[in-house]
Short mmCIF file of C-alpha atoms and ligand atoms in Angstrom, two decimals:
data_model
loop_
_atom_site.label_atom_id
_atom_site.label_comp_id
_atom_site.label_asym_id
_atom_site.label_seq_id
_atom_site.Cartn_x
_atom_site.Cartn_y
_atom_site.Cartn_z
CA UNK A 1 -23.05 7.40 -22.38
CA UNK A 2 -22.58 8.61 -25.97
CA UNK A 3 -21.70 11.80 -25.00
CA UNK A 4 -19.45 10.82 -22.67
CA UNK A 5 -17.46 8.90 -24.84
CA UNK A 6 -17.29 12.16 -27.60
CA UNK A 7 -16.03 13.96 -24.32
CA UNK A 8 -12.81 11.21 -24.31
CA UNK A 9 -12.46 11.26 -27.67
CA UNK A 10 -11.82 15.01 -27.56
CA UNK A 11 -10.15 14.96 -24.79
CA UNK A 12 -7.81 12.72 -25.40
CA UNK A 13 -7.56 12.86 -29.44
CA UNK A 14 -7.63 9.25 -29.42
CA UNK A 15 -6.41 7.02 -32.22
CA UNK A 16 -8.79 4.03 -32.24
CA UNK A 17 -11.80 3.65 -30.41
CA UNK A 18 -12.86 0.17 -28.89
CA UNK A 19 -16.18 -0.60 -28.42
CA UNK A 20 -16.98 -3.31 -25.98
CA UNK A 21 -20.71 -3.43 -25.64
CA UNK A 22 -23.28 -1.85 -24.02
CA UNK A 23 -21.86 -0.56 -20.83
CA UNK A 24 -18.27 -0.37 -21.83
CA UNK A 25 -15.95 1.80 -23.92
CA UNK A 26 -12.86 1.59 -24.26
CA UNK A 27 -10.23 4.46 -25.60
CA UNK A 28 -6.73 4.63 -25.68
CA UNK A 29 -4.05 7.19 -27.62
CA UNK A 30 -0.76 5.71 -27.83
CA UNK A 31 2.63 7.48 -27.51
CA UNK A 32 6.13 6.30 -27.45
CA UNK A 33 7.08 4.81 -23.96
CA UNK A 34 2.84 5.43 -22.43
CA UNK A 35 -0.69 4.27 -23.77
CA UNK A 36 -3.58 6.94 -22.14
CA UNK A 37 -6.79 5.24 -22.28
CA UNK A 38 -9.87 5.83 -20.79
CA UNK A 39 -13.06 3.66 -20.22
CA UNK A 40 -16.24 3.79 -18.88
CA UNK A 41 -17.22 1.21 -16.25
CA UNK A 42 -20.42 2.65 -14.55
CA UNK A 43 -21.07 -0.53 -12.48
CA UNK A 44 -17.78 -0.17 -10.39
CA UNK A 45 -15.48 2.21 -8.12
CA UNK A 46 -12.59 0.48 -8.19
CA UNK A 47 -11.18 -1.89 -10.92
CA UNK A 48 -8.00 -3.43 -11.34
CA UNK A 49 -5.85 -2.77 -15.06
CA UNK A 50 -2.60 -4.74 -16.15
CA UNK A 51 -1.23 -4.50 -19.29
CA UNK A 52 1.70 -6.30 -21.10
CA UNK A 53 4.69 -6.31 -23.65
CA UNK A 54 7.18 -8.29 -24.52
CA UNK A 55 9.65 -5.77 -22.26
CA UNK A 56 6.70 -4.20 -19.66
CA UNK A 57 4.17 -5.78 -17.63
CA UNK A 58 2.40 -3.90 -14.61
CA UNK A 59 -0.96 -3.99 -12.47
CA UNK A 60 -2.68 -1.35 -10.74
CA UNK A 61 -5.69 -0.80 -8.77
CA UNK A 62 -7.95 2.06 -10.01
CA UNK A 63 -10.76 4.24 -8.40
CA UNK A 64 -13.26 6.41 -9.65
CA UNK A 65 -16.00 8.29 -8.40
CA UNK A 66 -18.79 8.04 -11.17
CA UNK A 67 -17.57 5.08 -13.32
CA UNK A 68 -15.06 6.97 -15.87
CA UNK A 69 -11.57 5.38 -15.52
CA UNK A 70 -8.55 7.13 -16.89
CA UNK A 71 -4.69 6.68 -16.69
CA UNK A 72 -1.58 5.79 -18.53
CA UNK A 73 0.17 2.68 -19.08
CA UNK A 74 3.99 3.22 -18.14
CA UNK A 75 6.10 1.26 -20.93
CA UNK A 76 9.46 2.51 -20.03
CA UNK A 77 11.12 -1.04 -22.04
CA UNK A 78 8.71 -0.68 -25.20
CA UNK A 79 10.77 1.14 -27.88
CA UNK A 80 9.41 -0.79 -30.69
CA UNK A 81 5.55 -0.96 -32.11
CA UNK A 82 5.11 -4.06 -30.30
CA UNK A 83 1.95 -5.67 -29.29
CA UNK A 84 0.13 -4.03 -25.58
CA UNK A 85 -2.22 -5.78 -24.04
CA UNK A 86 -4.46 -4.13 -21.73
CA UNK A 87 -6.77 -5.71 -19.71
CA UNK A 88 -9.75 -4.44 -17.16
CA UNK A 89 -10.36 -6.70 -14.05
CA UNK A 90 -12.53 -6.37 -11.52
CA UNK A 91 -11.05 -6.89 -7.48
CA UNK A 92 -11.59 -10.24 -7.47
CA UNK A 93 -9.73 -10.85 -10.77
CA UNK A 94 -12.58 -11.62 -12.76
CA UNK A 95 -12.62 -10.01 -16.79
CA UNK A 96 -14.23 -7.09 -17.47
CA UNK A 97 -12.86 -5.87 -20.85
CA UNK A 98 -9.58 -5.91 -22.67
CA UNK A 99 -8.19 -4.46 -26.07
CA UNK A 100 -4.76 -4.84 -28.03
CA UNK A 101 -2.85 -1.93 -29.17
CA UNK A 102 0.17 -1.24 -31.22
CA UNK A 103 2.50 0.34 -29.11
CA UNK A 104 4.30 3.04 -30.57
CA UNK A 105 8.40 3.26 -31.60
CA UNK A 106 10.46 5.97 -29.48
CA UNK A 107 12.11 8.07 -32.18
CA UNK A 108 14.68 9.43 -30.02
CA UNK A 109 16.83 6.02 -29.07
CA UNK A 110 20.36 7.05 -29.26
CA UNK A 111 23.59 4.18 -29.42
CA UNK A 112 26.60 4.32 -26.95
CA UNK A 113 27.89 7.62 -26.60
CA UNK A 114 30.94 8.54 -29.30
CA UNK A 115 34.35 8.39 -28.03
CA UNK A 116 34.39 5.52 -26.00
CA UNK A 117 37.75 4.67 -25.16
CA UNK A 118 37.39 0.56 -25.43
CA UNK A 119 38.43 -0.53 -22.04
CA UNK A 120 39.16 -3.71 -21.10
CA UNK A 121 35.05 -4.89 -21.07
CA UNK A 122 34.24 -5.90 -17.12
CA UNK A 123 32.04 -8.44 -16.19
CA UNK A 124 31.34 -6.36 -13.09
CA UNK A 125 29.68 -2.98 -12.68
CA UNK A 126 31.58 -0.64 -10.55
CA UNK A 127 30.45 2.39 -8.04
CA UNK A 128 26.76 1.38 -8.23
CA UNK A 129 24.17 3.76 -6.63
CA UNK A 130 20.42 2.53 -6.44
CA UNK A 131 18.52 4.98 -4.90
CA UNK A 132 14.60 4.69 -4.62
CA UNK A 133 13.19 7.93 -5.36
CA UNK A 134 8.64 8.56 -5.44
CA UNK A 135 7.70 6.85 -8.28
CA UNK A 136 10.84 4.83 -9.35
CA UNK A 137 14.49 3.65 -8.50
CA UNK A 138 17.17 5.73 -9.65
CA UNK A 139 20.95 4.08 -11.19
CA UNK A 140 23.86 4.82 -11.57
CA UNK A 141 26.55 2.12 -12.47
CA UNK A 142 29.77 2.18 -14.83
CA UNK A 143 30.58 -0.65 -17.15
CA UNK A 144 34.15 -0.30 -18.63
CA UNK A 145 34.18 -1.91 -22.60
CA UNK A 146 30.32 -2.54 -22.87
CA UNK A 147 28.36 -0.12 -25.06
CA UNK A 148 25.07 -1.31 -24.07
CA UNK A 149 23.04 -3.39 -21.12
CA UNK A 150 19.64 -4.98 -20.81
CA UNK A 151 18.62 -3.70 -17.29
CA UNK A 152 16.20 -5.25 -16.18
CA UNK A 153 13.60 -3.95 -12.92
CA UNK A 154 11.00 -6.48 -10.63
CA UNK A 155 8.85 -5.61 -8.29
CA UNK A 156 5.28 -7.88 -7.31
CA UNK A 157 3.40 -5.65 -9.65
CA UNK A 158 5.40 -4.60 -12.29
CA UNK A 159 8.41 -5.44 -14.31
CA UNK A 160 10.30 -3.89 -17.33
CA UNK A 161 13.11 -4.85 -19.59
CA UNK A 162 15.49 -1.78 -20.84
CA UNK A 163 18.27 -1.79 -23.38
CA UNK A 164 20.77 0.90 -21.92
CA UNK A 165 23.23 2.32 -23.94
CA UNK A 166 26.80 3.46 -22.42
CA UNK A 167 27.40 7.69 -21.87
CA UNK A 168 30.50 9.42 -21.81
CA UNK A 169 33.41 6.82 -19.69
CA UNK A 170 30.89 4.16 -19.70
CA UNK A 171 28.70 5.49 -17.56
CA UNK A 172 25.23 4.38 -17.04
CA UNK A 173 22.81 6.50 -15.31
CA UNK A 174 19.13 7.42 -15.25
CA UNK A 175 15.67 6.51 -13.62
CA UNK A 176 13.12 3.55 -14.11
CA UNK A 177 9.63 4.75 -13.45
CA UNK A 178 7.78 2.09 -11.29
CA UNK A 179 4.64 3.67 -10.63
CA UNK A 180 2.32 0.88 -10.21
CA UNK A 181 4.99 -0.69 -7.33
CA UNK A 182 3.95 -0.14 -3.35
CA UNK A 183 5.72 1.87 -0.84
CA UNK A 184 8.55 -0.24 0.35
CA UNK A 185 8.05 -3.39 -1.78
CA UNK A 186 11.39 -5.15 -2.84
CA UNK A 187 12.36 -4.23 -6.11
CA UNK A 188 15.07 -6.57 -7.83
CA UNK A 189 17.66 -4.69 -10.35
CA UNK A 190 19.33 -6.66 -12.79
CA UNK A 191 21.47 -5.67 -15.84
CA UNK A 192 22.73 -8.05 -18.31
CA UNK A 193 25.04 -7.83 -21.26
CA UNK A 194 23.92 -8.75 -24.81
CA UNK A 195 26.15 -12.42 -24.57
CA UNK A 196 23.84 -12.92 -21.37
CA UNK A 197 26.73 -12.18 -18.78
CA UNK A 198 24.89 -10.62 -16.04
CA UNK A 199 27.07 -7.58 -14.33
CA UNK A 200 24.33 -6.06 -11.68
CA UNK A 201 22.38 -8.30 -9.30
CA UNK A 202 20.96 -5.87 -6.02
CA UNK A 203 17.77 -5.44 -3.88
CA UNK A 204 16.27 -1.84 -2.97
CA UNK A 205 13.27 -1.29 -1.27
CA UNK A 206 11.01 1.04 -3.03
CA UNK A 207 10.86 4.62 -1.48
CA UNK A 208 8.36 5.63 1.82
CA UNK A 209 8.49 8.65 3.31
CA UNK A 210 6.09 8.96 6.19
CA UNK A 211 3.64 11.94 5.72
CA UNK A 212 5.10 15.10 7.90
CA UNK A 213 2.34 15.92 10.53
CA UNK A 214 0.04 19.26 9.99
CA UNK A 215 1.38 22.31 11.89
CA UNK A 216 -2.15 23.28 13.25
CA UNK A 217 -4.93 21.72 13.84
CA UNK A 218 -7.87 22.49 11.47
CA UNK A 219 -10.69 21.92 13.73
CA UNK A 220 -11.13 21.44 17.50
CA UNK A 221 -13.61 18.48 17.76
CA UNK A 222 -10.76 16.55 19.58
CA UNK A 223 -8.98 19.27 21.32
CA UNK A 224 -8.01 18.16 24.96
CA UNK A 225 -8.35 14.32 23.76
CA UNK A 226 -5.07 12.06 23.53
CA UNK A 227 -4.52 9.27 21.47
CA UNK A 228 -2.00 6.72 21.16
CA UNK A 229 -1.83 5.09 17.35
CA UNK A 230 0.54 1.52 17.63
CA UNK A 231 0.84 0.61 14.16
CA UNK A 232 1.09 -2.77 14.15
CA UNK A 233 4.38 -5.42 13.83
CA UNK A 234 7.64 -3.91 12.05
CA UNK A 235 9.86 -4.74 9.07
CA UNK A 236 11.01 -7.82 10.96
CA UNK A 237 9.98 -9.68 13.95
CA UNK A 238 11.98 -10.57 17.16
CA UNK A 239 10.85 -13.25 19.16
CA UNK A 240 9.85 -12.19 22.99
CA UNK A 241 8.46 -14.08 25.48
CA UNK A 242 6.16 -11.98 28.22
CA UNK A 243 3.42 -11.78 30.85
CA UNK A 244 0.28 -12.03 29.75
CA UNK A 245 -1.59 -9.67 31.56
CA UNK A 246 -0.77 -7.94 34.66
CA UNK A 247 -2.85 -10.24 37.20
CA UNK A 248 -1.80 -13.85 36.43
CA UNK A 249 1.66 -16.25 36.36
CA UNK A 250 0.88 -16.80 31.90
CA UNK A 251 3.31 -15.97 29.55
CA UNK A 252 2.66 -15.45 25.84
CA UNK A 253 5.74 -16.00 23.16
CA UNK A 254 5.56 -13.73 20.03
CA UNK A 255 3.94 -15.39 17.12
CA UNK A 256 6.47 -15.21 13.78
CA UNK A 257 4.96 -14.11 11.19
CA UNK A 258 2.27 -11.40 10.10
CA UNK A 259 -0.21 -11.01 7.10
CA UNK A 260 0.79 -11.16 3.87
CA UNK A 261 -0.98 -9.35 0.79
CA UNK A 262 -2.40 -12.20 -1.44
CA UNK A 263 -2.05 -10.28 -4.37
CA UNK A 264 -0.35 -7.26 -4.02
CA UNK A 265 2.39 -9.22 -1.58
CA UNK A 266 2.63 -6.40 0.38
CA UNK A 267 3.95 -6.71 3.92
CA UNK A 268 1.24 -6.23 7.16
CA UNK A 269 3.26 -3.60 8.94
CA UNK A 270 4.58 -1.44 5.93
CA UNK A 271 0.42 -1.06 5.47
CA UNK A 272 -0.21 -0.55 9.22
CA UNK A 273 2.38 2.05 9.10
CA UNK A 274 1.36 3.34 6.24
CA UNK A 275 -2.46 4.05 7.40
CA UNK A 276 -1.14 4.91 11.03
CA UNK A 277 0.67 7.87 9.80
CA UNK A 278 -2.26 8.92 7.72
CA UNK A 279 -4.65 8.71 11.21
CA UNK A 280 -2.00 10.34 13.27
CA UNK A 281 -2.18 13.37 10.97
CA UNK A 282 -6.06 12.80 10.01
CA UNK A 283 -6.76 12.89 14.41
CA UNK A 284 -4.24 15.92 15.04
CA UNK A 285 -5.80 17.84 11.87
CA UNK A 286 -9.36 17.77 14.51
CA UNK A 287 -7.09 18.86 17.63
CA UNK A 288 -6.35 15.57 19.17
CA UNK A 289 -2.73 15.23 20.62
CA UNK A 290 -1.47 12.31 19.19
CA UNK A 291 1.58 9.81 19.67
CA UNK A 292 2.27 6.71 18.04
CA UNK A 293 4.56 3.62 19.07
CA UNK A 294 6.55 4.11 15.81
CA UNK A 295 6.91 5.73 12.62
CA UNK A 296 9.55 3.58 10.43
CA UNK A 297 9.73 -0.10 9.20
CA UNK A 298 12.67 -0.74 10.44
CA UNK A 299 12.01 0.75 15.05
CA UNK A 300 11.57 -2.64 16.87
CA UNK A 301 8.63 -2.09 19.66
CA UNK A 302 8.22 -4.77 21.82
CA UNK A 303 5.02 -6.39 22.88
CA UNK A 304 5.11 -4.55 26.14
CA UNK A 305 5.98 -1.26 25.46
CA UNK A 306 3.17 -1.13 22.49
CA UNK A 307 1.08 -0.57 26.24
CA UNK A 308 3.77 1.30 28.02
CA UNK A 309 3.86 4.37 25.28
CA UNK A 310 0.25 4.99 25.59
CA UNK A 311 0.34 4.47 29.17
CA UNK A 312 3.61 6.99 30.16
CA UNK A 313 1.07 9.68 28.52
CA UNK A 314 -1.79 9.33 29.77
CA UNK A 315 -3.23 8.52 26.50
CA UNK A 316 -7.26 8.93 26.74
CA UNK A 317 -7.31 5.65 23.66
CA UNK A 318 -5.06 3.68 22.16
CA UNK A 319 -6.03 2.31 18.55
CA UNK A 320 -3.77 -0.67 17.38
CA UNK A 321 -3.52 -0.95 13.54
CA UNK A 322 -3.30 -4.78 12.17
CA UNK A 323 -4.76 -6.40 8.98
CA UNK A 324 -6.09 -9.70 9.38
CA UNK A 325 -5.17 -13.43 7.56
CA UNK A 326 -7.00 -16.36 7.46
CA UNK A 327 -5.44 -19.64 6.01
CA UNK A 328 -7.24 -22.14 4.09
CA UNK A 329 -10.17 -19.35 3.18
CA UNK A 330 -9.43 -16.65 0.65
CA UNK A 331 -13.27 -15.89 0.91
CA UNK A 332 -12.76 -14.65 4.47
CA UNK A 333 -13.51 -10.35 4.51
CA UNK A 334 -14.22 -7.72 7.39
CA UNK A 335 -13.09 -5.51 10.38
CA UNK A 336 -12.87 -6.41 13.95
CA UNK A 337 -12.10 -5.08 16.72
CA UNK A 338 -11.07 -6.65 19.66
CA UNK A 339 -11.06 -5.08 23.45
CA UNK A 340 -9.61 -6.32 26.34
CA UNK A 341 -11.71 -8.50 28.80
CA UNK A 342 -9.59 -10.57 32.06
CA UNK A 343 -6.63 -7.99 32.90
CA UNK A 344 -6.86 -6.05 36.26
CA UNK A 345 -5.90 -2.98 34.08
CA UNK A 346 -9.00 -3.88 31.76
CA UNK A 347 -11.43 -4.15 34.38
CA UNK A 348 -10.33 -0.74 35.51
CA UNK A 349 -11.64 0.93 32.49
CA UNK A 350 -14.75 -0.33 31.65
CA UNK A 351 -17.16 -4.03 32.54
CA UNK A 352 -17.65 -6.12 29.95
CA UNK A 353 -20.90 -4.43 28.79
CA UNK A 354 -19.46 -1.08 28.63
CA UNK A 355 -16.28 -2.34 26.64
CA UNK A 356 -18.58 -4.35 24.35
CA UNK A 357 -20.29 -0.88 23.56
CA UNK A 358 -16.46 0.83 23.11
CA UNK A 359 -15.48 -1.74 20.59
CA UNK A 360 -19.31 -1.60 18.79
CA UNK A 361 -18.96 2.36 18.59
CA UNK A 362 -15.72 1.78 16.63
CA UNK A 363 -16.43 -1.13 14.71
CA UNK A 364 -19.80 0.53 13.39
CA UNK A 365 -17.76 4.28 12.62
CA UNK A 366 -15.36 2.24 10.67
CA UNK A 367 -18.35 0.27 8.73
CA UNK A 368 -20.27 3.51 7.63
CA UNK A 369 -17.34 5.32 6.72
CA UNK A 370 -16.23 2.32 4.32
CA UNK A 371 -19.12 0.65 3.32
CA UNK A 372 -17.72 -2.79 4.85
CA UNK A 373 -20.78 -4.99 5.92
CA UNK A 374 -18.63 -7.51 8.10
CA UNK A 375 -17.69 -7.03 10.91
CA UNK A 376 -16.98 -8.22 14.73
CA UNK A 377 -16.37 -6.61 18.12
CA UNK A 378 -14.68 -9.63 19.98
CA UNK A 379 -13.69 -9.11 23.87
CA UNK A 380 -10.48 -11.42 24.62
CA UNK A 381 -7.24 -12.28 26.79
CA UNK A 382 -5.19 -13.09 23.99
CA UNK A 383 -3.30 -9.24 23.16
CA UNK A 384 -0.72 -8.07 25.46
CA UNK A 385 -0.53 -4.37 23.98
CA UNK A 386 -4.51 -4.33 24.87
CA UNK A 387 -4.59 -6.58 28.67
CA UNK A 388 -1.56 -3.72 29.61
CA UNK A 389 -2.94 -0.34 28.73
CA UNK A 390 -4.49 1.80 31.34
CA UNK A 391 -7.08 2.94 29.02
CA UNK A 392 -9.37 1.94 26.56
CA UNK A 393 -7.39 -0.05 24.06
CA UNK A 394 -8.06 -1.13 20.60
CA UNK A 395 -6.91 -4.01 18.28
CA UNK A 396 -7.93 -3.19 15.06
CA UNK A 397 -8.02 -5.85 12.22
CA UNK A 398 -8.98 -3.57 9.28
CA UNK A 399 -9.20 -6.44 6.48
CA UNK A 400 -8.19 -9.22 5.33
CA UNK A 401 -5.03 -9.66 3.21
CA UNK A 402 -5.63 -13.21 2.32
CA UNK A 403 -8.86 -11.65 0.52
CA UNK A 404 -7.54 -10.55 -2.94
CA UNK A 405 -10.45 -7.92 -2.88
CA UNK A 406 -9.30 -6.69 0.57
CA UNK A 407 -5.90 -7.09 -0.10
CA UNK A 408 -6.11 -4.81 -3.09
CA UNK A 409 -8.23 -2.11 -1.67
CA UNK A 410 -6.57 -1.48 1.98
CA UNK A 411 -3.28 -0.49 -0.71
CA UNK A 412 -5.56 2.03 -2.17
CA UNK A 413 -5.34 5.89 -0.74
CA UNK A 414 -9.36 6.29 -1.36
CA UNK A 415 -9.90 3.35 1.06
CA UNK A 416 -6.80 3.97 3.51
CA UNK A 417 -8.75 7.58 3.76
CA UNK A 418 -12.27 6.12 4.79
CA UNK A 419 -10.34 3.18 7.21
CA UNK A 420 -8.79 6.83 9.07
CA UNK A 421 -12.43 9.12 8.84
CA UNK A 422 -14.12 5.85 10.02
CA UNK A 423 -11.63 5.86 12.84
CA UNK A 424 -11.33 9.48 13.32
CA UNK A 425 -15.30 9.37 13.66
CA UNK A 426 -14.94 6.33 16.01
CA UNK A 427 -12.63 8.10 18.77
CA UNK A 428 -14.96 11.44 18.04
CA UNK A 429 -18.04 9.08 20.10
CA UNK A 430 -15.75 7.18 21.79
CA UNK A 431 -14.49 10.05 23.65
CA UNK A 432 -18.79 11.84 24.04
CA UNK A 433 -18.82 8.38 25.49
CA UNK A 434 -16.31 9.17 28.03
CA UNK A 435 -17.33 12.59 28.58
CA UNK A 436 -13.84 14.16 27.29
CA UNK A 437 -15.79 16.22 24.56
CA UNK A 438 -19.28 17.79 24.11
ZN1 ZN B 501 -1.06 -8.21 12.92
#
């Protein structure tokens, strides 16, 4: 312990040094617009920091391998030495450490540009551009007769307050770093003049880019094995009304609404999506040809087809990504995985025992690979992608986002990457199962 903490002082030629008892230390070095710190938290892998100002305020989850947690606090509104709170939580919110630092002044703040040619001062902004970029949103705007603006950036986890000053024709241009915001999160922009007239009111959604698949495959464990990935729900939902199952006179209506992250806010298919993508490229990196139902927010794929793509083919599985909710219970954590049970199609695959053994193979891949103790394997009527599909078929409820512990950690790339090895492994025996593979 000791000598790790000389190791952080060094490294990071620290100013003060918190102490924080026995199993904690806390170190941070402050420079204008960032704190670094660095603790040591042996007892967990993940933890959850936030810090504060009077003009910054963010949260982020954090991971780490053998208890040493390191990063910077972004304070791109802090140009004075005010007062940072930082402050060490564990998933489920509870306090694990915290320290106060003086934040420290940027020496380069400039005024309004010279030359300004005192135009008639607009209450408007003209020919604004917001354009989310990785990391941040990126502005442009001109403000004819106002030197400076207060603009001011929201997202769920993070805000910050910025005094602009006007460039060359009143320009204003530039980026806001928003690194602690999810991928596709609504972020509001605001910019306000110093008598409080505000002259920039717009919504962005912060930048995805779906991962580009590998050229080659790096292994052949799943060569000659084809897998459908349906990444659950889209950016919004249309109401449909269609046949159950293909034996049978029921009808099923589309239910409105989808999961909602507790904490983080995030929306149920931007994460489906999100960790789709990621298993697309994760199965086709072991040989597997792959196809999934979609790969933006904003395609619409209707209850049926989410069986028809798989189907048209010839799809050996399909998996179905979805994260679960659970009203009334924020206590509520786990996978399932439900298989199909009454559908002529189903009963073509597999009986009941052998489709019960399908969804257990999965279900117990997924719990190794992510250290997730609960867990189901339900067989049901109830999905229409699943009672369609010709083959094996998969609805996949890989947390819970009303859990603020699950909710947290299905954001996080360490855990997205052990949801998609857990699956990968699960279509691996799935398909020895089948007899597709050795
Ligand atoms: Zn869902």
């Amino acid at each position: 312990m000791k000598k790790f903490c000389c190791l952080l002082l060094c490294l990071l030629c620290a100013l003060p040094a918190v102490a924080l008892g026995d199993a904690v230390e806390l170190v941070v070095s402050v420079k204008p617009h960032a704190i670094h710190y660095a603790v040591y938290l042996p007892e967990y892998e993940f933890v959850y920091v936030g810090y504060d100002t009077q003009n910054d305020n963010a949260k982020e989850v954090l991971y780490s391998n053998n208890g040493a947690f390191e990063g910077i606090c972004h304070l791109p509104g802090t140009m004075d030495e005010s007062r940072v709170g930082i402050n060490f939580y564990t998933l489920t919110g509870r306090l694990i450490c915290r320290t106060t630092v003086n934040a420290a002044a940027d020496p380069e703040v400039k005024g309004p540009a010279a030359g300004l040619s005192a135009e008639k001062a607009a209450n408007k902004a003209q020919n604004v551009e917001l354009l989310p970029v990785n990391g941040g949103i990126r502005y442009y705007f001109r403000l004819p007769g106002r030197d400076s603006v207060v603009l001011k950036c929201k997202s769920p986890q993070e805000w910050h307050k910025i005094t602009l000053y006007a460039g060359p024709d009143y320009v204003y241009q530039g980026q806001v770093d928003m690194p602690c915001t999810y991928a596709d999160d609504v972020v509001t922009v605001t910019a306000t003049t110093g008598g409080g007239v505000e002259v920039l009111s717009e919504s962005v959604n912060a930048y995805y880019s779906a991962p580009a698949a590998p050229a080659y495959a790096s292994t052949s464990r799943l060569s000659g094995v084809t897998v459908c990935v349906d990444p659950g729900h889209q950016r919004t939902t249309q109401v449909e009304t269609v046949p159950l199952m293909p034996n049978g006179e029921q009808t099923t209506t589309t239910k409105v609404g989808m999961a909602k992250g507790v904490e983080t806010k995030r929306r149920e298919s931007q994460l489906t999506l999100e960790i789709g993508m990621k298993l697309r490229n994760a199965l086709m990196a072991e040989g597997a040809s792959v196809a999934v139902t979609r790969d933006q927010q904003d395609t619409f794929v209707g209850m049926l087809e989410r069986a028809e793509i798989p189907n048209s083919i010839d799809a050996d599985f399909v998996l179905r990504l979805h994260c679960n909710s659970r009203s009334g219970n924020d206590q509520v954590q786990g996978i399932e995985v439900y298989c199909p049970l009454g559908s002529s199609y189903a009963q073509a695959v597999a009986d009941r025992t052998d489709y019960k053994l399908m969804g257990e193979t999965m279900l117990e891949a997924m719990q190794q690979f992510t250290g997730q103790e609960r867990g189901v394997c339900t067989l049901n009527n109830t999905y229409v992608g699943n009672n369609w599909s010709l083959m094996p078929s998969f609805l996949i409820e890989m947390g819970y986002m009303t859990n603020m512990e699950e909710d947290l950690i299905l954001s996080h790339p360490v855990y997205q990457e052990r949801l998609v090895q857990g699956m990968v492994e699960g279509v691996v025996r799935l398909a020895r199962l089948r007899g597709l593979i050795e």
